[in-house]
Short mmCIF file of C-alpha atoms in Angstrom, two decimals:
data_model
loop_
_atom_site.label_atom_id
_atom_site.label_comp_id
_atom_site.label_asym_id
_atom_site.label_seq_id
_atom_site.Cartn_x
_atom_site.Cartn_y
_atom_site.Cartn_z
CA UNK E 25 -27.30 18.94 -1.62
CA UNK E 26 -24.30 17.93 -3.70
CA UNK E 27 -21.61 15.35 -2.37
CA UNK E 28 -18.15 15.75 -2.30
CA UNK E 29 -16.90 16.55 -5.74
CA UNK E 30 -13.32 15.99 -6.64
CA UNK E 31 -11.85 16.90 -9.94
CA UNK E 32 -10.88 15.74 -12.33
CA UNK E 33 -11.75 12.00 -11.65
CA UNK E 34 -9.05 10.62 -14.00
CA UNK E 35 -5.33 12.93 -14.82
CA UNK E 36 -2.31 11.41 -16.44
CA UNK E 37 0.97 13.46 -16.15
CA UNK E 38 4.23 12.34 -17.12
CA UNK E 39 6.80 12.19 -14.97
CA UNK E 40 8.30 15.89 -13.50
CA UNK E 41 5.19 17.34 -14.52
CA UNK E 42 2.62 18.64 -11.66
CA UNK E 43 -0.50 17.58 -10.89
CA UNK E 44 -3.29 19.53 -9.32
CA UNK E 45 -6.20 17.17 -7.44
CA UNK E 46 -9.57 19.35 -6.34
CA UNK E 47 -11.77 18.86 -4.12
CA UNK E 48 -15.03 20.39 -3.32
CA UNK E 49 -16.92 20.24 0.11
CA UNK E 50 -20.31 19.68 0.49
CA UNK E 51 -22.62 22.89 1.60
CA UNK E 52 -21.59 24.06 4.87
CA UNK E 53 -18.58 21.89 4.98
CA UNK E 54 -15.46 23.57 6.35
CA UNK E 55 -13.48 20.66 7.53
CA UNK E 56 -11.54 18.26 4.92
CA UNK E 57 -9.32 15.31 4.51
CA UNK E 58 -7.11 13.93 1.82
CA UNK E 59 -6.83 10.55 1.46
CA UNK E 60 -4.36 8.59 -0.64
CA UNK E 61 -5.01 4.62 -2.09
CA UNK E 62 -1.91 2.98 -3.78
CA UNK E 63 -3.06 0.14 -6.09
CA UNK E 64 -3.72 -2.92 -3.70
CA UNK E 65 -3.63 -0.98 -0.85
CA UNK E 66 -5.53 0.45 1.80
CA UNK E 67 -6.87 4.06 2.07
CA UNK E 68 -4.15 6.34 4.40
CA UNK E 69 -4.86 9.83 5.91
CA UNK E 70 -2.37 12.58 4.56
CA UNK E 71 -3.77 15.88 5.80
CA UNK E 72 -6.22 17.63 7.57
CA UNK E 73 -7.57 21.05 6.97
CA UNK E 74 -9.65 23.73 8.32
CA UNK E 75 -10.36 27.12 6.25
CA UNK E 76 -7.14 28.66 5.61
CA UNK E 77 -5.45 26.12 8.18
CA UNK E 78 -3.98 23.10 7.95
CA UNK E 79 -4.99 21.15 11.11
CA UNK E 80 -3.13 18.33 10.60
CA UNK E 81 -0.61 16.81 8.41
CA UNK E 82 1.20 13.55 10.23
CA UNK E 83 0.67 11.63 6.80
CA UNK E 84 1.74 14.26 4.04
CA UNK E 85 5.56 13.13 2.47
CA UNK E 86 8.06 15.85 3.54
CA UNK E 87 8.77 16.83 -0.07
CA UNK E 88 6.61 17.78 -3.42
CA UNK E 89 3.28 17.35 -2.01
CA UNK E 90 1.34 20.84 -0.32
CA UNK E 91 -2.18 21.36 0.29
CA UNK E 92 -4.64 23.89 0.76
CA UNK E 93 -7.75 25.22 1.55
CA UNK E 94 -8.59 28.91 0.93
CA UNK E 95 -11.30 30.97 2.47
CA UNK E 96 -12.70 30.75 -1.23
CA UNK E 97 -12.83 28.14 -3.61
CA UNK E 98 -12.52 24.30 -3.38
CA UNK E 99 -9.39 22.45 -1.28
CA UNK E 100 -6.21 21.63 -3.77
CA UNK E 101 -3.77 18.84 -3.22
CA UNK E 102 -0.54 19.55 -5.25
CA UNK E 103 2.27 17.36 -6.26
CA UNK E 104 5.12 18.45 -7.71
CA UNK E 105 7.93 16.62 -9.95
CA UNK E 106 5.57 13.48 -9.82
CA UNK E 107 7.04 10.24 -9.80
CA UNK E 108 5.67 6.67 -11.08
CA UNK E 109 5.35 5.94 -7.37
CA UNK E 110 2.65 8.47 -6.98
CA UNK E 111 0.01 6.93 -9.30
CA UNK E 112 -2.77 6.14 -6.88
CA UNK E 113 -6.34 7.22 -5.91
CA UNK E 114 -6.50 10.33 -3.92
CA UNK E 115 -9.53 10.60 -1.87
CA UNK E 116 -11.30 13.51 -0.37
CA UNK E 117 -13.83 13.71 2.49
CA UNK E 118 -15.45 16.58 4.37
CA UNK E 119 -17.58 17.78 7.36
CA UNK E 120 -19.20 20.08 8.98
CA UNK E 121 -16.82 20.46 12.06
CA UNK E 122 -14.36 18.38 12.92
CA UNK E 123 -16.77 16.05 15.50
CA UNK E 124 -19.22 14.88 12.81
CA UNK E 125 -18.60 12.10 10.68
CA UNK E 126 -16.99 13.07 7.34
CA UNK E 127 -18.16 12.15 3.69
CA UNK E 128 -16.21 11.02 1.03
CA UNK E 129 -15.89 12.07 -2.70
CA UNK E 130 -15.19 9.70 -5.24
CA UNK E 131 -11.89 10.19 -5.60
CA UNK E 132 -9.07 10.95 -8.78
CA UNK E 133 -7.09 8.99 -10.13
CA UNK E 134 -3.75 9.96 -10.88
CA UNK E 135 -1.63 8.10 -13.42
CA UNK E 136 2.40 9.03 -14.08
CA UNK E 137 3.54 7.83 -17.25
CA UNK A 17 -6.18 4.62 18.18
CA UNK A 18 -6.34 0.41 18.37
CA UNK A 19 -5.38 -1.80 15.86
CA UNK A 20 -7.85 -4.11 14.29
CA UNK A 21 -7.83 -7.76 12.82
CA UNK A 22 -9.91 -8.73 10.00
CA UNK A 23 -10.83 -11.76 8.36
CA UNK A 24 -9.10 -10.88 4.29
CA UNK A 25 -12.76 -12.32 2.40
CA UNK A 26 -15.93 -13.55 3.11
CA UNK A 27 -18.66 -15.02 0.40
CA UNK A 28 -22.22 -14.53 1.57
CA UNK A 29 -25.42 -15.87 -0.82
CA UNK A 30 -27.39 -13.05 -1.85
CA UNK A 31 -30.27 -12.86 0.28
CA UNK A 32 -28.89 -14.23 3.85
CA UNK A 33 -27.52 -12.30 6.26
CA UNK A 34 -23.68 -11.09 6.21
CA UNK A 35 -21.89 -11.93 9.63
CA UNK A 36 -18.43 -9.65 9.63
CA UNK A 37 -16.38 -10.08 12.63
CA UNK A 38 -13.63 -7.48 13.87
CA UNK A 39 -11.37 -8.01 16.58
CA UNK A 40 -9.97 -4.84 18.64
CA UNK A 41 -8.80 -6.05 21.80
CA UNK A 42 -6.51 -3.20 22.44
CA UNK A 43 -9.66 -1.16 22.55
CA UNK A 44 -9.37 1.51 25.17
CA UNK A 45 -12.58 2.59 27.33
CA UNK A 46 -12.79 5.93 24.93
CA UNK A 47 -12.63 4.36 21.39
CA UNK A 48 -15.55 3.74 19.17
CA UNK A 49 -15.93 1.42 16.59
CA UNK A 50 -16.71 2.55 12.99
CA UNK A 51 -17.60 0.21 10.28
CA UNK A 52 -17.00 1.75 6.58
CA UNK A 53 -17.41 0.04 3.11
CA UNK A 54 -15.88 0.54 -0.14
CA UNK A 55 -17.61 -0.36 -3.27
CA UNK A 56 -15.03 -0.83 -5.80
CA UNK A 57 -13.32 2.33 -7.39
CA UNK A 58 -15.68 4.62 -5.56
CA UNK A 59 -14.88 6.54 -1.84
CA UNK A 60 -15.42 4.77 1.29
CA UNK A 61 -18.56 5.08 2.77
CA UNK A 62 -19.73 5.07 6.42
CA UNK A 63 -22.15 2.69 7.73
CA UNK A 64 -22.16 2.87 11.41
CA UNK A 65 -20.44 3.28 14.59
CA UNK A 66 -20.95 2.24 18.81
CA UNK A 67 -19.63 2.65 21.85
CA UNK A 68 -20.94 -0.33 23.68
CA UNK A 69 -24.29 -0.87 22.77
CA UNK A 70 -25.80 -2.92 20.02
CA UNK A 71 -26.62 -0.24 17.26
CA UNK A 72 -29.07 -0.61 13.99
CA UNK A 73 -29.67 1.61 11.43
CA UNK A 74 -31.30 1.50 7.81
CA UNK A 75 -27.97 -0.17 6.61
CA UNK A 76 -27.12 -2.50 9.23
CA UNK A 77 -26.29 -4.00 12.47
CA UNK A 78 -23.28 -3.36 15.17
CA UNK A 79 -23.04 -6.22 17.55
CA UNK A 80 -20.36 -5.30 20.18
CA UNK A 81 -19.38 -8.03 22.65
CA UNK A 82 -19.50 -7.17 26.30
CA UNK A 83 -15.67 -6.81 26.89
CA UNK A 84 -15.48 -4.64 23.63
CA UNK A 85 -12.37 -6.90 22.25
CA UNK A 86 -14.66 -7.68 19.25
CA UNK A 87 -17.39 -7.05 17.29
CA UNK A 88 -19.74 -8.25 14.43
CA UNK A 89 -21.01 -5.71 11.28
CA UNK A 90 -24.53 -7.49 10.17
CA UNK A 91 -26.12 -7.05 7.12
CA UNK A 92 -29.31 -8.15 7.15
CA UNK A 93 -30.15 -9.24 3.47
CA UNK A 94 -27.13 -9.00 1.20
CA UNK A 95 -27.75 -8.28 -2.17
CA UNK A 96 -25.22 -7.97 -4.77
CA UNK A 97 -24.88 -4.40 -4.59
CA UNK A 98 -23.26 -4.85 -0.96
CA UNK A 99 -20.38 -6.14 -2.69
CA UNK A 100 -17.15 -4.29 -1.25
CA UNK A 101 -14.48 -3.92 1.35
CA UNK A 102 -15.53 -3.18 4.81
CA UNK A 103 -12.98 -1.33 7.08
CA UNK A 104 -13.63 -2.00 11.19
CA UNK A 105 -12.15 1.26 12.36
CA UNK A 106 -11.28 2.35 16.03
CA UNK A 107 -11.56 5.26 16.60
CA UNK A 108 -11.64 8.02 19.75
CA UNK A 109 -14.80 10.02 18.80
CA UNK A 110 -15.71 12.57 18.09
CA UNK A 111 -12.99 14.69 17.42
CA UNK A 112 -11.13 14.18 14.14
CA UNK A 113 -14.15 12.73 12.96
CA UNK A 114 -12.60 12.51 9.70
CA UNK A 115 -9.10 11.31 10.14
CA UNK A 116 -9.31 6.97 10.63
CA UNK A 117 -6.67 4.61 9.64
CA UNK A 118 -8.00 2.09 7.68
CA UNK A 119 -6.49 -1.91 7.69
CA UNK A 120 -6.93 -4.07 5.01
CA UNK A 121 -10.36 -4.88 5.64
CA UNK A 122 -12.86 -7.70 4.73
CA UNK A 123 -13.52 -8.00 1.23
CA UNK A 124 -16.96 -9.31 1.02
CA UNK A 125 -18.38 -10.69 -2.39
CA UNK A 126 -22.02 -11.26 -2.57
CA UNK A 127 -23.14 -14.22 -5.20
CA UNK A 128 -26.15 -14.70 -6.66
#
């Protein structure tokens, strides 16, 4: 049984460009959470999602960042017009329901030149 | 959920056992404490979690003081490998399993 995979594990954009982070669930995982990790910092929770719902998204900034998580396919965090401030490690975890202890991916790093 | 204090580093000799204390004394009666690691540049991983009781498993040791303001994460034999950050987590389980706000944690280095 695969972990969480995330994808790609390194991008670079330049500045105003978009950048597209994936993430991948492990079998029978429906539950996920995106994490972000500015350099020198700790880890801090963004969003929450369920299938096709987003359960919960207290840490998400208001503007240029979305997520989702179709009834197909892997879970997409998207940033738009990215800024030098956004270069960080974005980390995804999963479970199976949201009362189980999630598992983590190992993360991408996004760079904004 | 409470906030937690932890020591910013710890060296343990590779071999002995790895005492890391948390303190939580906001804990409420309905909050677990989770104890996570992260090995440099990869995801955090989980190593354990109690309500009250003492806990052990294959990775380690949860010592939770009576009055629940504290608690110590025990590795048994460090090695090298164990390297990392450790994150003492509370936590109201187990819904939102995976939704914790993580400090700055402990970073433990290992030397040989």
């Amino acid at each position: 049984n695969a972990g969480v995979m995330q994808n790609p594990r390194h991008l670079v954009r330049r500045r105003g460009q978009e950048a597209r982070l994936r993430c991948s669930p492990m079998k029978g995982h429906s539950h996920v959470y995106w994490y972000r990790q500015l350099p020198e910092e700790g880890l801090k929770f963004m969003v929450y999602l369920q299938k096709e719902n987003i359960i919960d998204e207290s840490g998400m900034p208001k503007e240029r960042f979305s997520a989702e998580f179709p009834k197909e396919g892997p879970s997409i965090l998207r940033i738009q017009q990215v800024v030098r401030g956004d270069s960080a490690a974005y980390f995804c975890a999963s479970s199976p329901t949201g009362e189980t202890e999630a598992f983590f991916g190992q993360g991408t790093r996004l760079t904004v030149v | 959920d409470a906030k937690t204090t932890q020591p910013p580093s710890m060296d343990c000799a590779e071999g002995r056992a790895a005492n890391l204390p948390c303190n939580h004394s906001t804990i409420s009666g309905n909050e677990y404490v989770y104890w996570y690691r992260q090995i440099h540049s990869q995801g955090p991983q989980y190593i354990i979690h109690g309500l009250k009781n003492n806990e052990t498993n294959e990775m380690a040791s949860l010592i939770i003081t009576e009055d629940r303001k504290s608690s110590t994460l025990i590795l048994p034999h460090a090695t090298l490998r164990d390297t990392a950050v450790y994150y003492c987590i509370v936590r109201v389980a187990p819904t939102n399993a995976g939704k914790s706000t993580f400090g700055d944690g402990t970073t433990l280095t290992v030397k040989p």
